[in-house]
Tab-separated table of C-alpha atoms in Angstrom:
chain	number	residue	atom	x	y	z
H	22	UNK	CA	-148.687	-105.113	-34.685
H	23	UNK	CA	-148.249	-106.550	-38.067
H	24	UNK	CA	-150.896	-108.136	-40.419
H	25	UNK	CA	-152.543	-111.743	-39.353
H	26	UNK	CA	-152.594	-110.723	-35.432
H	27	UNK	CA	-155.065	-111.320	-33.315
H	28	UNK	CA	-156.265	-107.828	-31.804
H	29	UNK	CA	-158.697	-107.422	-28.196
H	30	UNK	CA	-160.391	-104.113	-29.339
H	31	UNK	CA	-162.074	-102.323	-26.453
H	32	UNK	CA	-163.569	-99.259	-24.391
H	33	UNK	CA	-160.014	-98.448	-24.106
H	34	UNK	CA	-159.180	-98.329	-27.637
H	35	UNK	CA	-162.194	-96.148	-28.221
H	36	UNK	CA	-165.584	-95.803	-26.586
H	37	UNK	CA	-167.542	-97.030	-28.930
H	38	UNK	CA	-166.444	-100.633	-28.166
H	39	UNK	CA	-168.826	-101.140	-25.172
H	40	UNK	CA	-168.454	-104.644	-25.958
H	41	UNK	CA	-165.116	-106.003	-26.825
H	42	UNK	CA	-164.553	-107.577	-30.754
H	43	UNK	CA	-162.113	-109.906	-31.754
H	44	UNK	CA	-160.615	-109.066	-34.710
H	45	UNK	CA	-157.654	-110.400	-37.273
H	46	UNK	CA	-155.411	-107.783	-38.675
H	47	UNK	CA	-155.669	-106.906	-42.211
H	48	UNK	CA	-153.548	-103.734	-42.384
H	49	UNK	CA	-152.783	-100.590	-40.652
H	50	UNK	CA	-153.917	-97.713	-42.645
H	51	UNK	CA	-151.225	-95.471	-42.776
H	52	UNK	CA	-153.942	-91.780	-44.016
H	53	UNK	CA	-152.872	-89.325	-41.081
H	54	UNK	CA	-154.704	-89.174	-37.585
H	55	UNK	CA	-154.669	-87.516	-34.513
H	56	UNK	CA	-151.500	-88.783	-32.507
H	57	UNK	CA	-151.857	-91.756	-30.811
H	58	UNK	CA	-154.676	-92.986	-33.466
H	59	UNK	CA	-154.789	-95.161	-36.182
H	60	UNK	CA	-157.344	-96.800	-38.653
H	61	UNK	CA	-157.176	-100.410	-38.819
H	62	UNK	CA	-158.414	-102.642	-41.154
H	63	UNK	CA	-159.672	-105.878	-39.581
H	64	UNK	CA	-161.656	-109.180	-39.943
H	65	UNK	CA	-164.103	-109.559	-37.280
H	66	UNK	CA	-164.355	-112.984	-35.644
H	67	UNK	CA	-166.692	-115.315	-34.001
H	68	UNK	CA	-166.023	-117.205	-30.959
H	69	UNK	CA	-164.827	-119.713	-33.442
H	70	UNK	CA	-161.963	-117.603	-34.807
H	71	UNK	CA	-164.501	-117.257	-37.896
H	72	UNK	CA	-164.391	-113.750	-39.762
H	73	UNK	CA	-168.114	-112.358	-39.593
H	74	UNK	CA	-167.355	-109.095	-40.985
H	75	UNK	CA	-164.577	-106.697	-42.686
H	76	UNK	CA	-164.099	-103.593	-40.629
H	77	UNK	CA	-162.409	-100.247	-40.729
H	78	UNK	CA	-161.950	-99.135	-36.987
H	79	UNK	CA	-160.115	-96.062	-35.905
H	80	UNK	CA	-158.391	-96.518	-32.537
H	81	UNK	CA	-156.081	-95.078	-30.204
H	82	UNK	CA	-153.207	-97.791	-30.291
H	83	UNK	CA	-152.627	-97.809	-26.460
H	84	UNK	CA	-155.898	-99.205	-25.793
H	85	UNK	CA	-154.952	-102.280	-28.529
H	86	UNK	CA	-154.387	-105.647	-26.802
H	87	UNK	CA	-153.212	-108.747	-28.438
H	88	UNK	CA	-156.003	-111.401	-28.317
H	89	UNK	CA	-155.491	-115.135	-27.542
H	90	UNK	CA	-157.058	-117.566	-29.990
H	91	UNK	CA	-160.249	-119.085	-29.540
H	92	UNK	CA	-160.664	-121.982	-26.683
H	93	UNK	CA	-161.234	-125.610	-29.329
H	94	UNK	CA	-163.992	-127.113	-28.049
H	95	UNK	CA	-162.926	-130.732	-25.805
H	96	UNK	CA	-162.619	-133.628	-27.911
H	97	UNK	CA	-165.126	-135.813	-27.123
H	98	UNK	CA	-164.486	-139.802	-27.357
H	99	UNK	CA	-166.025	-141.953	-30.228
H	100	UNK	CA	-169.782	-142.542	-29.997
H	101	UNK	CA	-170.404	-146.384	-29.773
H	102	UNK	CA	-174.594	-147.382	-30.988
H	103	UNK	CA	-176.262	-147.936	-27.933
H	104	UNK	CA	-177.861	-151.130	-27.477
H	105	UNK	CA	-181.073	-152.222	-28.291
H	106	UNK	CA	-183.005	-152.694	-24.814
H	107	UNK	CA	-186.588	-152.886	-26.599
H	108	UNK	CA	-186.204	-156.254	-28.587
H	109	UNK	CA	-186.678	-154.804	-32.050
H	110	UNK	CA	-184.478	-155.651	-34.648
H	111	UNK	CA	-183.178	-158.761	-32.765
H	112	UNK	CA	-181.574	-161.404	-34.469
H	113	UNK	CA	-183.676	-164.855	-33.594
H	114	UNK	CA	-181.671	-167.468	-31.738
H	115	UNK	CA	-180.846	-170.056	-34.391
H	116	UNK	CA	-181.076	-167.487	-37.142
């Protein structure tokens, strides 16, 4: 783990992560901890890969997974105006 990753934190890394966070590394905290635990300093993301919150987390490292980045949404093709079907703001023929 080094700064910048993208960390899956959870139930395994410690029960209080019923639901899983995505989170960008900040730093490891290196204070002393049981063995096998470790405070982590991490941005919380959004689905977007957004950070929603700054968060100190103490976790047992074996229950760390690397996350994947965020799925972009499809690019869509360019939008072309619709035609106008209700003969408003038609030119006149001869015009």
């Amino acid at each position: 783990m080094k700064p910048g990753d993208l960390l899956l934190i959870t139930r395994a890394a410690s029960v209080q992560f019923i639901r899983p966070i995505r989170c960008r590394l900040i730093r490891i905290d290196d204070r002393p901890t049981y063995d096998g635990w470790v405070w982590l300093d991490v941005y919380q993301l959004d689905a977007r890969d957004r950070a929603v919150a700054r968060r100190s987390i103490f976790v047992q490292r074996a229950g760390i997974r690397q996350g994947e980045p965020a799925r972009q949404p499809a690019q869509r093709g360019t939008v072309r105006p619709r035609a106008c079907t209700t003969g408003r703001n038609r030119i006149p023929p001869g015009a």
